[in-house]
Short mmCIF file of N, CA and C in Angstrom, two decimals:
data_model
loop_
_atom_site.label_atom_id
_atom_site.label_comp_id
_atom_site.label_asym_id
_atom_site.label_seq_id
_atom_site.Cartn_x
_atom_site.Cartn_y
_atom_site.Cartn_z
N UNK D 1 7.82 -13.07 -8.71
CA UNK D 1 7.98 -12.20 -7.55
C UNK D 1 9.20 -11.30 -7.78
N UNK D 2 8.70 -10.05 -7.54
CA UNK D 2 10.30 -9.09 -7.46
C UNK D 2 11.03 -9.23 -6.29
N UNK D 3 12.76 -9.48 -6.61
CA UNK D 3 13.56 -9.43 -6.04
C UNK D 3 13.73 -8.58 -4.70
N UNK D 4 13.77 -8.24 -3.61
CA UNK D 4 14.00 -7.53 -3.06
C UNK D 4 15.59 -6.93 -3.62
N UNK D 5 15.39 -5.60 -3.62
CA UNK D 5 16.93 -5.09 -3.85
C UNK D 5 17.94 -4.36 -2.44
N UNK D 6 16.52 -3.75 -2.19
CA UNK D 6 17.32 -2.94 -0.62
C UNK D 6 17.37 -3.65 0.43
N UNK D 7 18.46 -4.19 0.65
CA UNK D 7 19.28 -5.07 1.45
C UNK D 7 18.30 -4.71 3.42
N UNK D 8 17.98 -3.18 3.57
CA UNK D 8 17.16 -2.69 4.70
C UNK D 8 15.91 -2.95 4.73
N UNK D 9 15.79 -2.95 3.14
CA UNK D 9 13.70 -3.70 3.29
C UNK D 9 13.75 -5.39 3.34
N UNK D 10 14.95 -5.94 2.54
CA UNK D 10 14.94 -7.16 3.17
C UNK D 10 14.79 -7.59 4.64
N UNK D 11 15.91 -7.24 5.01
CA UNK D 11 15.84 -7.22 6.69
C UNK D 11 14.51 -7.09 7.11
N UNK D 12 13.87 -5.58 7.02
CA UNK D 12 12.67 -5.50 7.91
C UNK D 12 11.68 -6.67 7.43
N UNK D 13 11.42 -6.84 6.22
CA UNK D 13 10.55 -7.76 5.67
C UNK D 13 11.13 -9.44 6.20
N UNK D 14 11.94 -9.73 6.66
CA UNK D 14 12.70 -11.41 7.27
C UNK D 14 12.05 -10.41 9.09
N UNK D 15 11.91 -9.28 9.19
CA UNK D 15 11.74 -9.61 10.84
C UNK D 15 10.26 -9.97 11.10
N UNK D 16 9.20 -9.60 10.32
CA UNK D 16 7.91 -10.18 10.40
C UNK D 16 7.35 -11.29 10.64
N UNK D 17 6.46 -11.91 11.33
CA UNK D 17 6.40 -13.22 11.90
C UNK D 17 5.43 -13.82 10.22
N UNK D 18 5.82 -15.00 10.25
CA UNK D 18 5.43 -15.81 8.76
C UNK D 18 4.16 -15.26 7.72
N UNK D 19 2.74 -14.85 8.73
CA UNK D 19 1.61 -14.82 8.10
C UNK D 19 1.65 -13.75 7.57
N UNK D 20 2.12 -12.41 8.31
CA UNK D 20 2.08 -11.29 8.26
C UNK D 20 3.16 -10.96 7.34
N UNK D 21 4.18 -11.73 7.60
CA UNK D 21 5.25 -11.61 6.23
C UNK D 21 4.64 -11.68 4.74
N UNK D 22 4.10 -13.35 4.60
CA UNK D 22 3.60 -13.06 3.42
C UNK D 22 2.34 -12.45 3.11
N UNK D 23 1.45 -11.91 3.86
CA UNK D 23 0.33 -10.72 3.31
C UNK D 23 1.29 -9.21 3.14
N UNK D 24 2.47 -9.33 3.48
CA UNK D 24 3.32 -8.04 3.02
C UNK D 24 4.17 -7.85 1.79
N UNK D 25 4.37 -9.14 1.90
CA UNK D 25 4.93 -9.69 0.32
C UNK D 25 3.80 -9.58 -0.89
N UNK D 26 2.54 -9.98 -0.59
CA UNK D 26 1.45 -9.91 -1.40
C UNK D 26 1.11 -8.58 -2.04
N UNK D 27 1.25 -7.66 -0.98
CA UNK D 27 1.06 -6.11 -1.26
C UNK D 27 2.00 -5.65 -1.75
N UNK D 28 3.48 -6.08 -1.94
CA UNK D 28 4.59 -5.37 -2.38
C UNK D 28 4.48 -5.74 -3.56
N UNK D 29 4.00 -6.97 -3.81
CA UNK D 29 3.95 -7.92 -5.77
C UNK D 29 3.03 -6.69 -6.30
N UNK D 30 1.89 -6.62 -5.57
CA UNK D 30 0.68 -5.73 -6.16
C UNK D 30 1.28 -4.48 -6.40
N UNK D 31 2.02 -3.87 -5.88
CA UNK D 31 2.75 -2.21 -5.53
C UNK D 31 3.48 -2.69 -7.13
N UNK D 32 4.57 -3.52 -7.39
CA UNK D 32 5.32 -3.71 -8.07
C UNK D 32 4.44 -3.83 -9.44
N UNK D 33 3.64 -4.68 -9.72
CA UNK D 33 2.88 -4.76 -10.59
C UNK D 33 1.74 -3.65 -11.01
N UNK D 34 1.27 -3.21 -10.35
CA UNK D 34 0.65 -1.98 -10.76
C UNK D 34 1.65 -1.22 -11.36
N UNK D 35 2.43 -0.46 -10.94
CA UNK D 35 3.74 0.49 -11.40
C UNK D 35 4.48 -0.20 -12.99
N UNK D 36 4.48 -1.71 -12.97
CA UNK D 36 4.89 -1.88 -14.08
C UNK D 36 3.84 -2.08 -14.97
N UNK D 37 2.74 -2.06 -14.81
CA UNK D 37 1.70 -2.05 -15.88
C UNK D 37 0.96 -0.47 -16.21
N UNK D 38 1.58 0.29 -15.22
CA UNK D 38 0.93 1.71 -15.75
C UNK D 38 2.52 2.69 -16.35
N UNK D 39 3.53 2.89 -17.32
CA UNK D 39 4.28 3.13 -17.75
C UNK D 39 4.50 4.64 -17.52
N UNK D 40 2.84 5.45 -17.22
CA UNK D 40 2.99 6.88 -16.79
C UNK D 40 3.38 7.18 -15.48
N UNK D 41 3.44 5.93 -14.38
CA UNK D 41 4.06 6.19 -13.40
C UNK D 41 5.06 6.68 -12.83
N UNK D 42 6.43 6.04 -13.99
CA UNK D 42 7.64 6.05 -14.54
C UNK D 42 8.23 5.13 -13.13
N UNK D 43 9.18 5.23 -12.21
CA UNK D 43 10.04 4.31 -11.64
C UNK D 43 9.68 4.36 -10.53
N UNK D 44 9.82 3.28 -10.04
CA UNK D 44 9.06 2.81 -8.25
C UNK D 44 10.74 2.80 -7.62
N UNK D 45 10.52 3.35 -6.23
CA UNK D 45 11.29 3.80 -5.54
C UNK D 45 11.06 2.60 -4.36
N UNK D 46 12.20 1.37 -3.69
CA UNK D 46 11.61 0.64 -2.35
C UNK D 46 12.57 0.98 -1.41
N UNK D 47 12.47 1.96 -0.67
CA UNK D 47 12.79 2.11 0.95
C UNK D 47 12.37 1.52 2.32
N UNK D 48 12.66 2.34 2.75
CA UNK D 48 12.07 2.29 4.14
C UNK D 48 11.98 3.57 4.85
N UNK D 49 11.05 4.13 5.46
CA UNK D 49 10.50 5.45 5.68
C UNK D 49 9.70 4.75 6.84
N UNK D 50 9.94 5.64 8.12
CA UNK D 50 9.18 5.62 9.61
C UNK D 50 9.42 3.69 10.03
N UNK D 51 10.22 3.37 9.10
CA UNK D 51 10.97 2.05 9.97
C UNK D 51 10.18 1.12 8.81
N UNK D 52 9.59 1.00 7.75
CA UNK D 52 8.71 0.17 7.29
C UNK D 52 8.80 0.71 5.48
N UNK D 53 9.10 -1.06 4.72
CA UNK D 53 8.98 -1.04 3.79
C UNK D 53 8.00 -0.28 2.59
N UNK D 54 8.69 0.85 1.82
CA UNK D 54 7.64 2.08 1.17
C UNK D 54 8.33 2.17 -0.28
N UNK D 55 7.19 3.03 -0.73
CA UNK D 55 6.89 2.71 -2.66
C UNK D 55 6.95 3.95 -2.74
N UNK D 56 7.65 4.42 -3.54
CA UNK D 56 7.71 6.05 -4.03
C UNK D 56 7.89 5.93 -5.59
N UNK D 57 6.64 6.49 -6.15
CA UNK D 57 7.20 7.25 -7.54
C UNK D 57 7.38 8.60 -7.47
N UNK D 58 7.64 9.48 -8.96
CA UNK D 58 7.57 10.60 -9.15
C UNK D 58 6.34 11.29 -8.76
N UNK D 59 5.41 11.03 -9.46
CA UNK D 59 4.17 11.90 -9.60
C UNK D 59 3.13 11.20 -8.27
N UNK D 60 4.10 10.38 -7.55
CA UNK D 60 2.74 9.79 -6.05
C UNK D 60 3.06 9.99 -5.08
N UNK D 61 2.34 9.59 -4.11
CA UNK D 61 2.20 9.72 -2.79
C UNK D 61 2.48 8.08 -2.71
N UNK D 62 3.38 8.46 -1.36
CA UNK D 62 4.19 7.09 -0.73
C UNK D 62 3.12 6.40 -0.53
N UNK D 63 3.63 4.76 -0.68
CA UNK D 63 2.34 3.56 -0.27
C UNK D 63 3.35 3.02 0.63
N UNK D 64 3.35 2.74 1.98
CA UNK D 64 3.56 2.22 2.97
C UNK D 64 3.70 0.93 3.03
N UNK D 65 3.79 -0.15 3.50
CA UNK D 65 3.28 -1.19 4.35
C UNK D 65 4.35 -1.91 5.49
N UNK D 66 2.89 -2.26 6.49
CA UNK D 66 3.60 -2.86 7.92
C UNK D 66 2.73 -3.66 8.64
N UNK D 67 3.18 -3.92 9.79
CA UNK D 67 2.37 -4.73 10.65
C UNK D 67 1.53 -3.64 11.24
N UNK D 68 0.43 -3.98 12.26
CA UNK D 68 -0.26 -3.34 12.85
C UNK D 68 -0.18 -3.46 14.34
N UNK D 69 0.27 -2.47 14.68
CA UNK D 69 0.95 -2.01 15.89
C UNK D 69 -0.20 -2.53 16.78
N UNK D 70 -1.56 -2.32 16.83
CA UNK D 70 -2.57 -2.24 17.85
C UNK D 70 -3.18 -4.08 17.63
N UNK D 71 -3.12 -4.62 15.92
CA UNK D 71 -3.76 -5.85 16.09
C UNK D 71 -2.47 -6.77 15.62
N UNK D 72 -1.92 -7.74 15.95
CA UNK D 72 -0.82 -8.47 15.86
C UNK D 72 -1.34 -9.14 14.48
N UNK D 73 -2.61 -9.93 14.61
CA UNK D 73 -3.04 -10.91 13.68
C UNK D 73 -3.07 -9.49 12.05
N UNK D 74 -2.99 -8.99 12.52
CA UNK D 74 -3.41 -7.71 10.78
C UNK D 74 -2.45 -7.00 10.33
N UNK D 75 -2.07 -6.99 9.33
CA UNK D 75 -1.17 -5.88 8.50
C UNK D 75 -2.09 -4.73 7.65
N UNK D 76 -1.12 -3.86 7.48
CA UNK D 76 -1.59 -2.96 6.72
C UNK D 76 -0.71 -2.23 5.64
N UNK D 77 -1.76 -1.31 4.35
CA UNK D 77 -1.11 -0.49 3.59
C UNK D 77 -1.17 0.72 3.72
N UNK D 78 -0.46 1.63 4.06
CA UNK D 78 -0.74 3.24 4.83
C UNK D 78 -0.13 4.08 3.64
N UNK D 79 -0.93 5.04 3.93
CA UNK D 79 -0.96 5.92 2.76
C UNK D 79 -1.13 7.27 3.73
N UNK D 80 -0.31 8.30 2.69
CA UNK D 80 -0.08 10.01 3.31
C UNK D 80 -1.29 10.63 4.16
N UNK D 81 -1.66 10.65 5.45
CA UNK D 81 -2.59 11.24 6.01
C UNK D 81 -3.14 12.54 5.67
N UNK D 82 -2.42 12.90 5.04
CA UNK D 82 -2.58 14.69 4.50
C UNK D 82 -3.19 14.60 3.03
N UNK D 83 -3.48 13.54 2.53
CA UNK D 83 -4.06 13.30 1.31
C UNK D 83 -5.79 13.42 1.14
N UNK D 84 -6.10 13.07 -0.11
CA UNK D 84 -7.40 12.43 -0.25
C UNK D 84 -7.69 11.47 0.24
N UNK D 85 -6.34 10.42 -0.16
CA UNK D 85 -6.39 8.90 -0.74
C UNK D 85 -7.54 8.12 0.12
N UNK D 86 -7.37 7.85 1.04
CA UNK D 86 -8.26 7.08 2.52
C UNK D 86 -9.78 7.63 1.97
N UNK D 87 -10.03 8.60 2.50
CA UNK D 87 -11.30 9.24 2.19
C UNK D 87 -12.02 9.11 0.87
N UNK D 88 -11.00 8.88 -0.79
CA UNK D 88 -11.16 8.21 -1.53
C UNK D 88 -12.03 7.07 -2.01
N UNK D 89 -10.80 6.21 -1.02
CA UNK D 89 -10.91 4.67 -1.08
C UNK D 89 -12.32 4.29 0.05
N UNK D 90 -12.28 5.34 0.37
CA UNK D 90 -13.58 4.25 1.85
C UNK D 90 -14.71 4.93 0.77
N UNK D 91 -14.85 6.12 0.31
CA UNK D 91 -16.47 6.69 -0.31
C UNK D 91 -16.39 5.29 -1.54
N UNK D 92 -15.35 5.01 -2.63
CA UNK D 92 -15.32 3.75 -3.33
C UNK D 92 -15.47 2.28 -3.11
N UNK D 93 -14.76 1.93 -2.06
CA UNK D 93 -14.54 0.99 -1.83
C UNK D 93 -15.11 0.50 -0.19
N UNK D 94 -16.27 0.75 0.69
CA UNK D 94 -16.59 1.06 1.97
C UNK D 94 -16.67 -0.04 2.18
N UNK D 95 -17.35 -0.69 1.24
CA UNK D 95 -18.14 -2.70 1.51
C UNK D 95 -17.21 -3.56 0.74
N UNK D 96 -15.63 -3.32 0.81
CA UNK D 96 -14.64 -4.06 0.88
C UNK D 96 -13.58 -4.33 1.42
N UNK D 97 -13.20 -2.86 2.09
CA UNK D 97 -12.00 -2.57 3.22
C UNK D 97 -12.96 -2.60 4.52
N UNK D 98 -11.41 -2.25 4.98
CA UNK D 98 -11.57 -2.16 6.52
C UNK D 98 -10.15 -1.05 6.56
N UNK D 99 -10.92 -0.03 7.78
CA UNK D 99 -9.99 1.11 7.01
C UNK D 99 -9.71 1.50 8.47
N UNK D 100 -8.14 2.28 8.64
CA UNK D 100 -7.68 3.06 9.82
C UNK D 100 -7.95 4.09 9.73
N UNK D 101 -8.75 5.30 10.20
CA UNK D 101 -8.68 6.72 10.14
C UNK D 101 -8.60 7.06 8.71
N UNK D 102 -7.48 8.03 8.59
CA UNK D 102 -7.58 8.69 7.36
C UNK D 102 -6.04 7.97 6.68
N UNK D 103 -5.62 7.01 7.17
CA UNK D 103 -3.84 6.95 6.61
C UNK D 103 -3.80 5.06 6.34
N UNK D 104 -4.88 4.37 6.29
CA UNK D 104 -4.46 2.96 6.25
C UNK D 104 -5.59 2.04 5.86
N UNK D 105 -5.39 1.41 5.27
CA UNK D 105 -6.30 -0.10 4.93
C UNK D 105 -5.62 -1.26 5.95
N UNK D 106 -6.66 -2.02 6.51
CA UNK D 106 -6.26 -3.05 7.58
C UNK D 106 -6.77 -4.40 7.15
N UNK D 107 -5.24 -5.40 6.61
CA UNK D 107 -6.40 -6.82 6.14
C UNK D 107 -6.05 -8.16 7.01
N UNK D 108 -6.46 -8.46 7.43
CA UNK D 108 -6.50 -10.03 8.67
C UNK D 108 -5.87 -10.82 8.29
N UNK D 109 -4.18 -11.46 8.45
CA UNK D 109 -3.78 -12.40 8.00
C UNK D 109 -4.21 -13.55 7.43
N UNK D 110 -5.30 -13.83 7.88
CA UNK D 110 -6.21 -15.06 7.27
C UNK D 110 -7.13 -14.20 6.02
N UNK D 111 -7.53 -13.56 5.66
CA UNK D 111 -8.55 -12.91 4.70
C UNK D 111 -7.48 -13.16 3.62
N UNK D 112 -8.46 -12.97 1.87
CA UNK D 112 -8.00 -13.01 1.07
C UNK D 112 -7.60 -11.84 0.26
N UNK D 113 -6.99 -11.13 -0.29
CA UNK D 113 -7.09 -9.81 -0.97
C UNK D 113 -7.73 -9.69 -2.10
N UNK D 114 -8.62 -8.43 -2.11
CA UNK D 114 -9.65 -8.26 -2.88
C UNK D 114 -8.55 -7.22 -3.51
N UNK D 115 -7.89 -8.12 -5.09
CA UNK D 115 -6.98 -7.50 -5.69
C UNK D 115 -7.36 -6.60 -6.58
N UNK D 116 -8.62 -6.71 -7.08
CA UNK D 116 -9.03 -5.75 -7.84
C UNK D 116 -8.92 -4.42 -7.41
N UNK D 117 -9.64 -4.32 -6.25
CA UNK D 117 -10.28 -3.02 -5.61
C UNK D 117 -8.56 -2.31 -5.30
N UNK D 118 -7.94 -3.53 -4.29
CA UNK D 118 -6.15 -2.75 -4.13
C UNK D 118 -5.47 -2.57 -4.84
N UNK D 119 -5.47 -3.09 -6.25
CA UNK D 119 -4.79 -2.42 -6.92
C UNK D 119 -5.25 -1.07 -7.80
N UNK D 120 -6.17 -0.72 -7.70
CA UNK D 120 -7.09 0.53 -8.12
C UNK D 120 -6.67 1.58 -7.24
N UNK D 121 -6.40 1.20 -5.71
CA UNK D 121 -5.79 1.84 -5.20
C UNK D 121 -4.41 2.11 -5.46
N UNK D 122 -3.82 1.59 -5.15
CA UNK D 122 -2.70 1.59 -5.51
C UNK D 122 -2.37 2.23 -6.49
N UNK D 123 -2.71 2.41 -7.28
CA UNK D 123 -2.68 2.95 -8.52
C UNK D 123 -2.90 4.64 -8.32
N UNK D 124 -4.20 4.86 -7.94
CA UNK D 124 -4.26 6.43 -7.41
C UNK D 124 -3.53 6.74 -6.37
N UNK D 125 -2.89 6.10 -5.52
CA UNK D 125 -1.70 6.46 -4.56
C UNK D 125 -0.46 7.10 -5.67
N UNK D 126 0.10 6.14 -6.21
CA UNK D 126 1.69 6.06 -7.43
C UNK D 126 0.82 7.42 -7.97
N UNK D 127 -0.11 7.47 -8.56
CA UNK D 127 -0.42 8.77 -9.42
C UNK D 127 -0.97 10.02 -8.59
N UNK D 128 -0.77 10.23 -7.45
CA UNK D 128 -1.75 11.24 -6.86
C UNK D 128 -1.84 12.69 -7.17
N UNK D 129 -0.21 12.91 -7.33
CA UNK D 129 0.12 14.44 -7.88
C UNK D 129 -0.63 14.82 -9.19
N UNK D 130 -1.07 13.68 -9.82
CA UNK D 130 -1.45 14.07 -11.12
C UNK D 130 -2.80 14.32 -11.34
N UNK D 131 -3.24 13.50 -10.46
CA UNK D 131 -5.36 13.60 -9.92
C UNK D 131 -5.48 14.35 -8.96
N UNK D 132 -5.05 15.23 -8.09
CA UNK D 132 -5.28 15.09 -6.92
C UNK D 132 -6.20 16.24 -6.71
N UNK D 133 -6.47 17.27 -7.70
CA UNK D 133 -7.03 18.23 -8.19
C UNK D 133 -8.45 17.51 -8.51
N UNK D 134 -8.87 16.49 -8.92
CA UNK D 134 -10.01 15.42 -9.61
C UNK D 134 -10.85 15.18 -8.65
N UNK D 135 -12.04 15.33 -8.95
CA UNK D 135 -13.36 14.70 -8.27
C UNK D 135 -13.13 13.41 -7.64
N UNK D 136 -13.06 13.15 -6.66
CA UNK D 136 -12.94 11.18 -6.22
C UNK D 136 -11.47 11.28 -6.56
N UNK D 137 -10.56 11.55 -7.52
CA UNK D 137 -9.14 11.47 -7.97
C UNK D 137 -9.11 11.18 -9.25
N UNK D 138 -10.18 11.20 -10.13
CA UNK D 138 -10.61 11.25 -10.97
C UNK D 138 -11.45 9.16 -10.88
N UNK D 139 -11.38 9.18 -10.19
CA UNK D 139 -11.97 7.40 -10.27
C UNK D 139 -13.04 7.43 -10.65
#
């Protein structure tokens, strides 16, 4: 597991209630691990942006994650509304997510993560500037 370094994403990440903590932790390993297995990404950035732990590379579009304001039991990974990405991921991936509008994937504290499919995402999020011109994003 990566360290938390930013002392502010720690915090927000200790204020989450247990379940929802670790399905946020789960998504941050995946964020972390994608980025270190694709080397063209170059360096992952962990803040906090609109109050909630976020992933910035060079060449991507921010990957989000938080609780879900409207369902307590669900977290989510939110991604730039002004993008492809969402619209992307639901024409790819429709009969595996569960999706917010155009800016979020929503997964049920109890469900398991279908790591394949999120980290595929994930992946075209960190790279978006570079596809974003691409059919699907080039997927």
């Amino acid at each position: 597991m990566h360290a938390v370094k930013n002392p502010d994403v720690a915090r927000k990440l200790e204020s989450y209630p247990k379940e929802i903590r670790r399905g946020l932790l789960n998504l941050r390993e995946l964020v972390f691990n994608v980025a270190a297995d694709n080397p063209d990404i170059g360096g992952l950035e962990e803040t906090l942006k609109w109050g909630e732990p976020s992933y910035l590379a060079e060449h991507g579009s921010t990957v989000r994650i938080g609780s879900n304001k409207s369902r307590p039991d669900c977290y989510a990974m939110y991604f730039n509304c002004n993008t492809k990405l969402v619209d992307t991921y639901r024409e790819i991936y429709s009969d595996v997510f569960k999706f917010e509008g155009n800016r979020a994937i929503i997964f049920h504290e109890k469900d398991a993560l279908p790591t394949e499919a999120l980290e595929h995402c994930i992946l075209l999020s960190l790279k978006y500037h570079k596809i974003k011109h691409l059919p699907l994003l080039g997927a």
